């Protein structure tokens, strides 16, 4: 029995010495690491919204900065160009045969109000500019250098697109539908 008691006592001492190793002691160190990452998405878009309704092409009519559409810009990359172009050779509405409407004064577009994305001086307010099929780059200095000009991380804005013209001096009857498309193309730097 005494031997058995001695063995039990020895086993208890061995077990207690192993148990003390499971507890932290001075100088023990534990390290855990958590790796995280995130991204800033590249946003670069222009969306157009046409304003419903036909143009008033009545002979002799005078139209000044009629709202014809909204340009919605959203981008956080510098713009190399923002080109506005006409789908027609004349830069204005044409009939199905490619014949331009004979305006009393040219059909021109402009951006009334504010628009950080476009160079409003280049768009010639209040008279506006005549569009070409090749288009013209109207990006502003802000759009070309967001780091310097917009430190908050980009531009999201709606810009109005207006048109001005004087109706033809040709007398009626004038037959046909005159139409065109305006294309806005934005290219990142």
Short mmCIF file of C-alpha atoms in Angstrom, two decimals:
data_model
loop_
_atom_site.label_atom_id
_atom_site.label_comp_id
_atom_site.label_asym_id
_atom_site.label_seq_id
_atom_site.Cartn_x
_atom_site.Cartn_y
_atom_site.Cartn_z
CA UNK A 1 0.00 0.00 0.00
CA UNK A 2 2.75 2.33 0.84
CA UNK A 3 4.19 1.77 -2.60
CA UNK A 4 0.88 2.52 -4.20
CA UNK A 5 0.54 5.71 -2.22
CA UNK A 6 4.03 6.78 -3.27
CA UNK A 7 3.20 6.13 -6.93
CA UNK A 8 -0.01 8.13 -6.67
CA UNK A 9 1.83 10.99 -4.99
CA UNK A 10 4.56 10.96 -7.68
CA UNK A 11 1.91 10.96 -10.45
CA UNK A 12 0.15 13.87 -8.77
CA UNK A 13 3.40 15.88 -8.63
CA UNK A 14 4.14 15.15 -12.31
CA UNK A 15 0.62 16.14 -13.35
CA UNK A 16 0.74 19.37 -11.38
CA UNK A 17 4.08 20.33 -12.97
CA UNK A 18 2.59 19.83 -16.46
CA UNK A 19 -0.50 21.81 -15.48
CA UNK A 20 1.58 24.82 -14.45
CA UNK A 21 3.07 24.97 -17.98
CA UNK A 22 -0.42 25.62 -19.41
CA UNK A 23 -0.61 28.92 -17.52
CA UNK A 24 1.14 32.07 -18.78
CA UNK A 25 4.37 32.94 -17.09
CA UNK A 26 6.46 36.10 -17.11
CA UNK A 27 7.93 36.70 -20.59
CA UNK A 28 5.48 34.47 -22.49
CA UNK A 29 4.22 36.18 -25.67
CA UNK A 30 1.23 35.46 -27.90
CA UNK A 31 0.74 37.17 -31.27
CA UNK A 32 -2.29 37.20 -33.53
CA UNK A 33 -2.63 39.05 -36.83
CA UNK A 34 -5.58 40.01 -38.94
CA UNK A 35 -5.02 40.99 -42.57
CA UNK A 36 -7.58 43.35 -44.09
CA UNK A 37 -7.79 45.22 -47.36
CA UNK A 38 -10.19 47.43 -49.26
CA UNK A 39 -10.41 49.11 -52.60
CA UNK A 40 -11.54 52.38 -54.07
CA UNK A 41 -13.51 51.54 -57.20
CA UNK A 42 -12.75 53.44 -60.38
CA UNK A 43 -15.89 55.35 -61.30
CA UNK A 44 -16.06 56.91 -64.75
CA UNK A 45 -19.43 57.44 -66.38
CA UNK A 46 -21.57 59.92 -68.24
CA UNK A 47 -25.30 59.37 -68.65
CA UNK A 48 -27.61 61.46 -70.81
CA UNK A 49 -31.29 62.13 -70.30
CA UNK A 50 -33.26 63.79 -73.07
CA UNK A 51 -36.05 66.20 -72.25
CA UNK A 52 -39.23 65.05 -74.02
CA UNK A 53 -40.83 67.25 -76.59
CA UNK A 54 -40.19 68.30 -80.16
CA UNK A 55 -38.13 71.34 -81.10
CA UNK A 56 -40.15 74.35 -82.23
CA UNK A 57 -39.04 74.75 -85.84
CA UNK A 58 -41.77 77.25 -86.71
CA UNK A 59 -40.48 79.78 -89.26
CA UNK A 60 -39.33 82.94 -87.51
CA UNK A 61 -39.40 81.44 -84.01
CA UNK A 62 -36.65 82.58 -81.63
CA UNK A 63 -35.53 80.01 -79.05
CA UNK A 64 -32.88 80.83 -76.45
CA UNK A 65 -31.29 78.15 -74.28
CA UNK A 66 -34.16 75.67 -74.39
CA UNK A 67 -33.39 72.75 -72.09
CA UNK A 68 -32.91 69.71 -74.35
CA UNK A 69 -31.18 67.32 -71.96
CA UNK A 70 -29.34 66.57 -68.74
CA UNK A 71 -25.78 65.24 -68.67
CA UNK A 72 -25.00 63.24 -65.52
CA UNK A 73 -21.27 62.97 -64.81
CA UNK A 74 -19.81 60.68 -62.15
CA UNK A 75 -16.06 60.09 -62.05
CA UNK A 76 -13.08 59.80 -59.72
CA UNK A 77 -10.39 59.57 -62.42
CA UNK A 78 -8.99 62.52 -64.36
CA UNK A 79 -10.67 63.07 -67.72
CA UNK A 80 -8.42 63.26 -70.76
CA UNK A 81 -11.36 64.51 -72.83
CA UNK A 82 -15.09 65.13 -72.70
CA UNK A 83 -16.19 65.46 -76.31
CA UNK A 84 -19.61 66.67 -77.43
CA UNK A 85 -20.43 65.88 -81.07
CA UNK A 86 -23.31 65.94 -83.56
CA UNK A 87 -24.53 62.96 -85.54
CA UNK A 88 -25.14 65.22 -88.55
CA UNK A 89 -22.77 66.90 -90.99
CA UNK A 90 -24.42 70.29 -90.46
CA UNK A 91 -24.21 70.15 -86.67
CA UNK A 92 -27.97 70.62 -86.42
CA UNK A 93 -31.15 68.69 -87.13
CA UNK A 94 -31.48 67.20 -90.64
CA UNK A 95 -34.25 65.38 -92.44
CA UNK A 96 -34.10 61.72 -93.49
CA UNK A 97 -32.34 62.70 -96.74
CA UNK A 98 -29.50 64.48 -94.91
CA UNK A 99 -30.85 67.94 -95.70
CA UNK A 100 -30.22 70.40 -92.88
CA UNK A 101 -33.04 72.53 -91.56
CA UNK A 102 -32.47 76.08 -92.79
CA UNK A 103 -32.14 77.95 -89.50
CA UNK A 104 -32.31 81.74 -89.44
CA UNK A 105 -29.41 81.60 -86.98
CA UNK A 106 -27.39 78.44 -86.36
CA UNK A 107 -28.55 75.70 -84.03
CA UNK A 108 -26.16 75.94 -81.08
CA UNK A 109 -25.82 74.21 -77.72
CA UNK A 110 -24.66 75.57 -74.38
CA UNK A 111 -24.63 74.67 -70.70
CA UNK A 112 -26.52 77.31 -68.74
CA UNK A 113 -25.79 77.37 -65.02
CA UNK A 114 -22.90 75.61 -63.35
CA UNK A 115 -21.05 72.48 -64.43
CA UNK A 116 -17.64 71.61 -62.96
CA UNK A 117 -17.03 68.89 -65.56
CA UNK A 118 -17.23 71.16 -68.62
CA UNK A 119 -15.42 74.34 -69.65
CA UNK A 120 -18.34 76.75 -69.87
CA UNK A 121 -16.21 79.46 -71.48
CA UNK A 122 -15.43 77.09 -74.36
CA UNK A 123 -19.16 76.38 -74.70
CA UNK A 124 -19.66 80.08 -75.44
CA UNK A 125 -22.43 81.24 -73.15
CA UNK A 126 -24.90 82.67 -73.87
CA UNK A 127 -24.73 82.11 -77.65
CA UNK A 128 -23.44 78.56 -77.44
CA UNK A 129 -21.48 76.58 -80.02
CA UNK A 130 -22.35 74.80 -83.25
CA UNK A 131 -21.56 71.10 -82.95
CA UNK A 132 -19.50 69.13 -85.46
CA UNK A 133 -19.49 65.41 -86.29
CA UNK A 134 -15.89 65.12 -85.02
CA UNK A 135 -16.82 66.85 -81.79
CA UNK A 136 -14.87 69.22 -79.58
CA UNK A 137 -13.25 68.54 -76.22
CA UNK A 138 -15.05 70.60 -73.57
CA UNK A 139 -13.52 69.14 -70.39
CA UNK A 140 -12.79 71.65 -67.67
CA UNK A 141 -9.50 72.05 -65.83
CA UNK A 142 -11.25 70.61 -62.78
CA UNK A 143 -12.18 67.40 -64.65
CA UNK A 144 -8.61 67.06 -65.96
CA UNK A 145 -6.98 67.38 -62.52
CA UNK A 146 -9.20 66.05 -59.74
CA UNK A 147 -6.33 65.75 -57.26
CA UNK A 148 -5.71 69.49 -57.25
CA UNK A 149 -9.28 70.67 -57.70
CA UNK A 150 -11.55 68.14 -55.99
CA UNK A 151 -9.74 66.60 -53.00
CA UNK A 152 -12.93 64.93 -51.77
CA UNK A 153 -12.60 62.18 -54.36
CA UNK A 154 -14.38 63.00 -57.58
CA UNK A 155 -17.32 64.64 -59.29
CA UNK A 156 -20.96 63.66 -59.47
CA UNK A 157 -23.19 66.28 -61.00
CA UNK A 158 -26.03 67.00 -63.38
CA UNK A 159 -25.36 69.58 -66.09
CA UNK A 160 -28.13 71.07 -68.21
CA UNK A 161 -27.70 71.10 -71.98
CA UNK A 162 -29.58 73.92 -73.70
CA UNK A 163 -30.02 74.84 -77.34
CA UNK A 164 -30.65 78.15 -79.11
CA UNK A 165 -31.82 78.87 -82.65
CA UNK A 166 -33.97 81.05 -84.82
CA UNK A 167 -36.51 79.40 -87.10
CA UNK A 168 -36.14 79.56 -90.84
CA UNK A 169 -37.15 82.58 -92.85
CA UNK A 170 -38.41 80.22 -95.58
CA UNK A 171 -42.17 80.29 -95.89
CA UNK A 172 -44.37 77.28 -95.45
CA UNK A 173 -45.04 74.59 -96.46
CA UNK A 174 -42.02 72.83 -95.02
CA UNK A 175 -42.45 69.10 -94.80
CA UNK A 176 -40.44 66.53 -92.92
CA UNK A 177 -39.01 65.57 -89.59
CA UNK A 178 -35.63 67.05 -88.69
CA UNK A 179 -33.57 65.24 -86.10
CA UNK A 180 -30.05 64.62 -84.82
CA UNK A 181 -28.23 62.88 -81.98
CA UNK A 182 -25.78 64.57 -79.64
CA UNK A 183 -23.05 62.28 -78.37
CA UNK A 184 -21.04 62.93 -75.22
CA UNK A 185 -17.85 60.85 -74.99
CA UNK A 186 -15.66 60.89 -71.87
CA UNK A 187 -12.16 59.35 -71.91
CA UNK A 188 -10.04 58.79 -68.80
CA UNK A 189 -6.54 60.19 -68.51
#
